[in-house]
Structures are given as structure tokens and as C-alpha cells.
Backbone as JSON, one array per atom type, in Angstrom:
{
  "sequence": "MMKTPLILSAAAAMLLCSMPADAQTVVRETTTTAAQPVEPVEIAGTVTEFSPDTVMVRTQESAAPVRYAFSKETEYVDDTGNRVTREVVKSGAPVTLRYIKDGDRMIVNRVIVHKTVPVAPEAVTTQKTTTTTTTTEGRHERDRDKDHDRDRDKDRLRDRDKN",
  "N": [[-38.65, -9.39, 77.3], [-40.06, -10.85, 75.76], [-40.26, -9.81, 73.38], [-38.06, -10.51, 71.75], [-38.34, -13.34, 70.95], [-40.59, -12.98, 69.4], [-39.84, -11.25, 67.4], [-37.93, -12.8, 66.12], [-39.58, -14.87, 65.21], [-41.2, -13.51, 63.43], [-39.31, -12.71, 61.51], [-38.49, -15.19, 60.52], [-40.86, -16.06, 59.38], [-41.21, -14.22, 57.34], [-39.04, -14.78, 55.8], [-39.6, -17.37, 54.9], [-41.86, -16.86, 53.37], [-40.87, -15.34, 51.29], [-39.45, -17.08, 49.67], [-39.68, -18.88, 46.62], [-42.31, -21.16, 45.76], [-41.9, -23.29, 44.03], [-38.83, -23.99, 43.65], [-36.34, -23.12, 41.37], [-33.51, -24.12, 39.54], [-31.09, -22.44, 37.83], [-29.05, -23.09, 35.16], [-26.33, -22.1, 33.46], [-24.58, -22.5, 30.51], [-21.55, -21.95, 28.95], [-19.76, -21.99, 25.99], [-16.55, -22.0, 24.96], [-14.33, -21.54, 22.33], [-11.1, -22.32, 21.37], [-9.11, -19.9, 19.84], [-8.46, -20.29, 16.48], [-5.31, -20.55, 15.0], [-4.35, -18.07, 12.71], [-3.43, -18.44, 9.45], [-0.87, -16.88, 7.65], [-1.21, -15.09, 4.56], [0.19, -14.84, 1.31], [0.87, -12.44, -1.18], [1.83, -11.29, -4.4], [2.86, -8.39, -6.07], [2.69, -5.05, -7.47], [3.63, -2.0, -6.07], [1.36, 0.64, -5.82], [0.63, 2.84, -4.34], [2.02, 4.33, -1.39], [2.12, 4.78, 2.07], [2.88, 5.82, 5.46], [1.21, 4.18, 7.03], [-0.24, 2.47, 5.36], [-0.35, 0.47, 2.33], [-0.87, 0.32, -1.15], [-1.44, -2.21, -3.44], [-1.15, -3.62, -6.62], [-2.07, -6.56, -8.19], [-1.5, -9.27, -10.53], [-3.77, -10.72, -10.7], [-5.79, -9.03, -9.92], [-7.42, -6.23, -11.13], [-7.84, -3.77, -9.93], [-6.07, -1.88, -7.45], [-5.31, -3.09, -4.12], [-5.8, -2.28, -0.69], [-3.56, -2.53, 2.03], [-2.71, -2.78, 5.47], [-0.16, -1.63, 7.72], [1.59, -2.86, 10.62], [3.05, -2.29, 13.88], [4.89, -4.27, 14.09], [5.62, -4.97, 11.55], [7.92, -6.23, 9.23], [10.57, -5.42, 7.0], [12.14, -6.71, 4.23], [14.69, -7.82, 1.88], [15.03, -9.72, -1.21], [16.74, -11.76, -0.38], [16.26, -11.99, 2.29], [17.47, -10.2, 3.98], [17.28, -7.48, 6.2], [15.74, -4.4, 5.31], [15.29, -0.84, 4.95], [12.16, 0.84, 5.37], [11.95, 2.81, 3.51], [12.72, 1.93, 1.03], [10.52, 0.93, -0.14], [8.57, 1.91, -2.64], [6.42, 3.62, -4.95], [5.7, 1.65, -7.73], [7.49, -0.33, -7.1], [8.29, -3.8, -7.12], [6.79, -6.16, -5.0], [6.34, -8.64, -2.39], [3.81, -9.39, -0.21], [3.2, -10.49, 3.08], [0.44, -11.28, 4.89], [-2.22, -11.1, 7.38], [-5.69, -11.63, 7.78], [-7.81, -9.5, 9.46], [-10.76, -9.11, 10.47], [-12.2, -6.77, 8.42], [-9.84, -5.74, 7.61], [-6.53, -6.07, 6.24], [-3.67, -7.04, 7.57], [-0.34, -6.38, 7.3], [2.52, -8.3, 7.93], [4.97, -8.79, 6.93], [7.09, -7.48, 4.45], [8.41, -8.14, 1.4], [10.77, -6.85, -0.55], [11.39, -6.76, -3.89], [14.1, -6.79, -6.21], [14.27, -4.39, -8.74], [14.18, -5.05, -12.12], [16.12, -3.63, -14.47], [14.73, -2.23, -17.31], [15.65, -2.53, -20.56], [16.0, 0.11, -22.83], [13.94, 0.38, -25.68], [15.29, -0.65, -28.8], [16.35, 1.8, -30.98], [15.83, 2.42, -34.26], [17.32, 4.02, -36.84], [16.62, 5.18, -39.92], [18.14, 6.22, -42.72], [17.54, 8.0, -45.52], [18.62, 8.75, -48.69], [18.01, 10.8, -51.32], [18.63, 11.17, -54.66], [18.46, 13.43, -57.19], [18.42, 13.6, -60.6], [18.67, 15.72, -63.22], [17.83, 16.0, -66.56], [18.72, 17.44, -69.64], [16.33, 19.02, -71.66], [14.86, 17.66, -74.67], [14.84, 19.43, -76.79], [16.83, 21.33, -76.11], [19.03, 19.63, -75.96], [19.17, 18.66, -78.57], [19.72, 21.04, -79.87], [22.25, 21.64, -78.88], [23.65, 19.5, -79.97], [23.34, 20.09, -82.64], [24.78, 22.45, -82.73], [27.36, 21.54, -82.09], [27.8, 19.9, -84.31], [27.7, 21.77, -86.35], [29.97, 23.26, -85.74], [31.93, 21.33, -86.06], [31.71, 20.96, -88.8], [32.5, 23.46, -89.71], [35.17, 23.45, -88.98], [36.14, 21.39, -90.53], [35.75, 22.48, -93.09], [37.41, 24.7, -92.88], [39.82, 23.41, -92.71], [39.9, 22.12, -95.11], [40.15, 24.26, -96.8], [42.6, 25.21, -96.37]],
  "CA": [[-38.04, -10.52, 76.72], [-41.0, -11.46, 74.89], [-40.1, -9.21, 72.07], [-37.03, -11.16, 70.97], [-38.84, -14.47, 70.19], [-41.57, -12.52, 68.45], [-39.1, -10.69, 66.27], [-37.32, -13.93, 65.41], [-40.64, -15.59, 64.51], [-41.62, -12.69, 62.29], [-38.25, -12.76, 60.52], [-38.52, -16.51, 59.91], [-42.06, -16.12, 58.53], [-40.93, -13.42, 56.15], [-38.06, -15.51, 55.0], [-40.3, -18.49, 54.27], [-42.79, -16.33, 52.36], [-40.14, -14.78, 50.17], [-38.92, -18.15, 48.83], [-40.69, -19.4, 45.71], [-42.81, -22.47, 46.12], [-41.17, -24.24, 43.2], [-37.5, -23.45, 43.46], [-35.74, -23.53, 40.11], [-32.08, -23.93, 39.45], [-30.71, -21.98, 36.5], [-27.71, -23.49, 34.79], [-25.87, -21.47, 32.23], [-23.37, -23.1, 29.95], [-20.88, -21.17, 27.91], [-18.76, -22.78, 25.29], [-15.52, -21.17, 24.34], [-13.45, -22.29, 21.45], [-9.78, -21.73, 21.27], [-8.94, -19.21, 18.55], [-7.63, -21.01, 15.54], [-4.25, -19.68, 14.5], [-4.6, -17.59, 11.36], [-2.27, -18.63, 8.59], [-0.64, -15.71, 6.79], [-1.39, -15.23, 3.12], [1.18, -14.05, 0.56], [0.5, -11.98, -2.51], [2.91, -10.58, -5.09], [2.34, -7.36, -6.95], [3.45, -3.82, -7.64], [3.14, -0.92, -5.22], [0.81, 1.79, -6.55], [0.69, 3.95, -3.37], [2.66, 3.94, -0.14], [2.09, 5.76, 3.15], [3.43, 5.18, 6.66], [0.29, 3.21, 7.63], [-0.85, 1.55, 4.4], [0.24, 0.32, 1.0], [-1.81, -0.16, -2.17], [-0.7, -3.11, -4.32], [-1.9, -4.19, -7.76], [-1.57, -7.88, -8.55], [-1.92, -9.68, -11.87], [-5.11, -11.28, -10.58], [-6.75, -7.98, -9.62], [-7.2, -5.02, -11.92], [-7.8, -2.62, -9.02], [-5.16, -2.07, -6.32], [-5.92, -3.45, -2.84], [-5.14, -1.6, 0.44], [-3.07, -3.35, 3.13], [-2.26, -1.94, 6.58], [1.06, -2.04, 8.41], [1.56, -2.86, 12.08], [4.36, -1.92, 14.44], [5.78, -5.42, 13.95], [5.89, -5.25, 10.14], [9.34, -6.23, 8.89], [10.87, -5.15, 5.6], [13.33, -7.47, 3.85], [14.91, -7.95, 0.43], [14.84, -11.09, -1.73], [17.56, -12.74, 0.34], [15.86, -12.01, 3.7], [18.17, -9.16, 4.74], [16.42, -6.34, 6.55], [15.92, -3.14, 4.59], [14.46, 0.22, 5.52], [10.86, 0.97, 4.69], [12.07, 3.82, 2.46], [12.92, 1.3, -0.28], [9.19, 0.64, -0.69], [8.12, 3.09, -3.38], [5.48, 3.35, -6.03], [6.34, 0.95, -8.84], [8.37, -1.4, -6.63], [7.68, -5.13, -7.02], [6.84, -6.64, -3.62], [5.5, -9.73, -1.91], [3.31, -9.06, 1.13], [2.64, -11.57, 3.89], [-0.53, -10.59, 5.73], [-3.31, -11.86, 7.97], [-6.95, -10.9, 7.69], [-8.35, -9.17, 10.77], [-12.03, -8.47, 10.12], [-12.15, -6.24, 7.05], [-8.49, -5.25, 7.34], [-5.46, -7.02, 5.96], [-2.53, -6.51, 8.31], [0.92, -6.9, 6.74], [3.57, -8.52, 8.91], [6.27, -8.86, 6.25], [7.16, -6.95, 3.1], [9.62, -8.57, 0.7], [10.99, -5.92, -1.66], [12.18, -7.41, -4.94], [14.92, -5.89, -7.02], [13.67, -4.06, -10.02], [15.02, -5.41, -13.25], [16.08, -2.49, -15.39], [14.23, -2.55, -18.64], [16.47, -1.89, -21.59], [15.16, 0.89, -23.73], [13.76, -0.27, -26.98], [16.28, -0.25, -29.79], [15.86, 2.82, -31.9], [16.4, 2.22, -35.58], [17.25, 5.22, -37.65], [16.79, 4.85, -41.33], [18.5, 7.43, -43.44], [17.26, 7.84, -46.94], [19.17, 9.81, -49.51], [17.38, 10.83, -52.64], [19.41, 11.92, -55.63], [17.64, 13.8, -58.34], [19.22, 13.94, -61.78], [17.84, 16.35, -64.25], [18.42, 15.9, -67.91], [18.3, 18.55, -70.48], [15.19, 18.7, -72.5], [15.23, 17.22, -76.01], [15.08, 20.58, -77.64], [18.15, 21.89, -75.78], [20.04, 18.64, -76.31], [19.3, 18.66, -80.03], [20.35, 22.29, -80.26], [23.67, 21.5, -78.59], [24.22, 18.59, -80.97], [23.42, 20.85, -83.9], [25.89, 23.4, -82.59], [28.61, 20.78, -82.19], [27.93, 19.45, -85.69], [28.06, 22.94, -87.15], [31.35, 23.6, -85.42], [32.77, 20.34, -86.72], [31.68, 21.26, -90.24], [33.33, 24.65, -89.91], [36.57, 23.03, -88.85], [36.49, 20.62, -91.73], [35.82, 23.42, -94.19], [38.63, 25.47, -92.69], [40.94, 22.52, -92.99], [39.94, 21.88, -96.54], [40.59, 25.51, -97.44], [44.03, 25.39, -96.17]],
  "C": [[-38.95, -11.2, 75.71], [-40.84, -10.94, 73.46], [-39.09, -9.96, 71.21], [-37.58, -12.38, 70.25], [-39.86, -14.04, 69.15], [-40.89, -11.96, 67.19], [-38.47, -11.8, 65.46], [-38.38, -14.7, 64.64], [-41.08, -14.82, 63.28], [-40.57, -12.75, 61.17], [-38.25, -14.1, 59.8], [-39.71, -16.63, 58.98], [-41.83, -15.35, 57.24], [-39.97, -14.13, 55.22], [-38.73, -16.67, 54.26], [-41.23, -18.0, 53.16], [-42.06, -15.81, 51.14], [-39.56, -15.85, 49.25], [-40.01, -18.66, 47.91], [-41.07, -20.82, 46.1], [-42.08, -23.54, 45.31], [-39.8, -23.65, 42.93], [-36.91, -24.01, 42.18], [-34.25, -23.25, 40.18], [-31.77, -23.54, 38.01], [-29.26, -22.36, 36.26], [-27.38, -22.82, 33.47], [-24.59, -22.13, 31.79], [-22.81, -22.15, 28.91], [-19.81, -22.06, 27.31], [-17.78, -21.8, 24.67], [-14.66, -22.07, 23.47], [-12.12, -21.56, 21.41], [-9.65, -21.1, 19.9], [-7.99, -20.02, 17.68], [-6.52, -20.08, 15.06], [-4.53, -19.32, 13.04], [-3.32, -17.74, 10.56], [-2.08, -17.4, 7.72], [-0.81, -16.08, 5.32], [-0.32, -14.38, 2.45], [0.62, -13.68, -0.79], [1.71, -11.26, -3.1], [2.28, -9.58, -6.03], [3.26, -6.16, -7.02], [2.81, -2.73, -6.8], [2.61, 0.21, -6.1], [0.79, 3.03, -5.66], [1.32, 3.43, -2.1], [2.55, 5.08, 0.85], [2.64, 5.08, 4.39], [2.53, 4.09, 7.25], [-0.24, 2.16, 6.66], [-0.04, 1.49, 3.11], [-0.86, -0.19, 0.08], [-0.98, -0.98, -3.16], [-1.64, -3.63, -5.4], [-1.24, -5.53, -8.1], [-2.02, -8.2, -9.97], [-3.35, -10.2, -11.84], [-6.18, -10.2, -10.42], [-6.43, -6.73, -10.42], [-7.08, -3.79, -11.02], [-6.82, -2.9, -7.88], [-5.93, -2.35, -5.03], [-5.1, -2.8, -1.73], [-4.79, -2.61, 1.53], [-2.54, -2.41, 4.19], [-1.0, -2.52, 7.2], [0.8, -2.08, 9.91], [2.93, -2.44, 12.58], [5.38, -3.04, 14.26], [6.12, -5.74, 12.49], [7.39, -5.19, 9.88], [9.49, -6.08, 7.38], [12.17, -5.85, 5.26], [13.47, -7.45, 2.33], [14.72, -9.41, 0.04], [15.6, -12.14, -0.94], [17.24, -12.8, 1.83], [16.59, -10.99, 4.55], [17.22, -7.99, 4.99], [16.77, -5.12, 5.71], [15.04, -2.1, 5.27], [13.17, 0.33, 4.73], [10.91, 1.99, 3.56], [12.29, 3.2, 1.08], [11.59, 0.91, -0.93], [8.66, 1.92, -1.32], [7.13, 2.66, -4.44], [6.23, 2.73, -7.21], [7.23, -0.2, -8.41], [7.64, -2.73, -6.61], [7.87, -5.67, -5.61], [6.04, -7.92, -3.47], [5.11, -9.36, -0.5], [2.83, -10.33, 1.8], [1.71, -10.87, 4.88], [-1.51, -11.58, 6.35], [-4.55, -10.99, 7.89], [-7.49, -10.73, 9.11], [-9.65, -8.39, 10.52], [-11.97, -8.05, 8.66], [-10.75, -5.8, 6.65], [-7.54, -6.39, 7.04], [-4.19, -6.41, 6.54], [-1.25, -7.19, 7.82], [1.92, -7.1, 7.88], [4.95, -8.65, 8.27], [6.14, -8.33, 4.82], [8.48, -7.41, 2.51], [9.74, -7.67, -0.53], [11.9, -6.6, -2.67], [12.97, -6.36, -5.7], [14.2, -5.62, -8.32], [14.66, -4.4, -11.11], [14.96, -4.24, -14.21], [15.65, -2.96, -16.78], [15.06, -1.78, -19.64], [15.56, -1.07, -22.49], [15.07, 0.19, -25.07], [14.8, 0.27, -27.96], [15.64, 0.75, -30.76], [16.58, 2.61, -33.22], [16.21, 3.51, -36.35], [17.51, 4.81, -39.08], [17.02, 6.16, -42.05], [18.31, 7.16, -44.92], [17.83, 9.03, -47.67], [18.53, 9.71, -50.88], [18.23, 11.71, -53.54], [18.52, 12.19, -56.82], [18.57, 14.22, -59.46], [18.28, 14.56, -62.8], [18.57, 16.23, -65.57], [17.9, 17.07, -68.73], [17.14, 18.09, -71.35], [15.67, 18.34, -73.91], [15.59, 18.39, -76.91], [16.47, 21.17, -77.39], [19.25, 20.93, -76.18], [20.25, 18.61, -77.82], [20.01, 19.92, -80.5], [21.85, 22.21, -80.01], [24.34, 20.57, -79.58], [24.37, 19.31, -82.31], [24.59, 21.81, -83.85], [27.22, 22.7, -82.74], [28.85, 20.33, -83.64], [28.33, 20.62, -86.6], [29.52, 23.31, -86.93], [32.29, 22.63, -86.11], [32.83, 20.6, -88.24], [32.57, 22.45, -90.54], [34.81, 24.27, -89.83], [37.01, 22.27, -90.1], [36.63, 21.56, -92.95], [37.11, 24.24, -94.1], [39.85, 24.64, -93.03], [41.04, 22.28, -94.49], [40.42, 23.12, -97.28], [42.08, 25.66, -97.29], [44.75, 24.35, -96.89]]
}
């Protein structure tokens, strides 16, 4: 029976020795901020490339086209807000994209496809020029013909006078 109190005393001594002399309390604080809602941005431009996952759009403000990514929730609408199929988005189509920035990516949640205004072909003016060339007989030939006519007239007069 003597062993039990001895074992308990040894365990208590070990427990006391294992505790630091100056006990410290560590307090950790973490601050979390609620994620601010990201406001979508809208840009208007012309589609230069289109794939199932991305679209490249050139705007008037940017000389180089910018890549935007689609999500599963991306909606496609026309100017009046009616849903359209994504097949209407083609290279050269005027669009407005509503997107949010997620790190380095710009994720499109709405594509507004604008109607293309047919451009009338430039008026073609045809100018038709007609050139008329008139040739005149040379002086020598003209004088010869006059001389011939005069001689003939003289012959007629002589013939008339003879009769």
C-alpha cells in the first residue's frame, strides 16, 4: 500500500516541475472584414475574337483588344433586354460588357449585343467622257479641191457661152 501514495507524490512532483515558473497567456486576435460588394463595370466596344470561354473586345479608349472571361451565369441580351443566344456574339459585333474584376481576370456577367447598323456603300460616281475628234483636210488638199471646183465652173461657163 505504500506504493500508491509514493506514485501519487511522484506524479504530482512531475506535474509541478513541468509547469513554467512564469506562466504566460497568449492572446491571438484576428480581424476579419466583411467583403465589400464589387460593383460591376460596363464597357462598350467591338468584338475582335470570341470563344466559348472568353471574348476579346476593342474599345475606343484602348487600341489593343482586352480579354474578358465568361462564367456559367453570363447572360446574353439584346438592346431591349430580351435574351439572345450566345451565337449572336461574333467578331465585329458591337457589344456592351458588364463585368467584375476577380484578381487579374475580368469575369463577364452580362453581354448586351447591339444591332449592327448597316453601312450604306459609298456612292459610286461614274463619269463618262466622250471625245470627238474632227479631222480637217490639209490646206493643200482643200486648195486643190477649190481649184478643181473653180475649173469645173469655168468649163461650164465656157460651154454655156459656146452654145
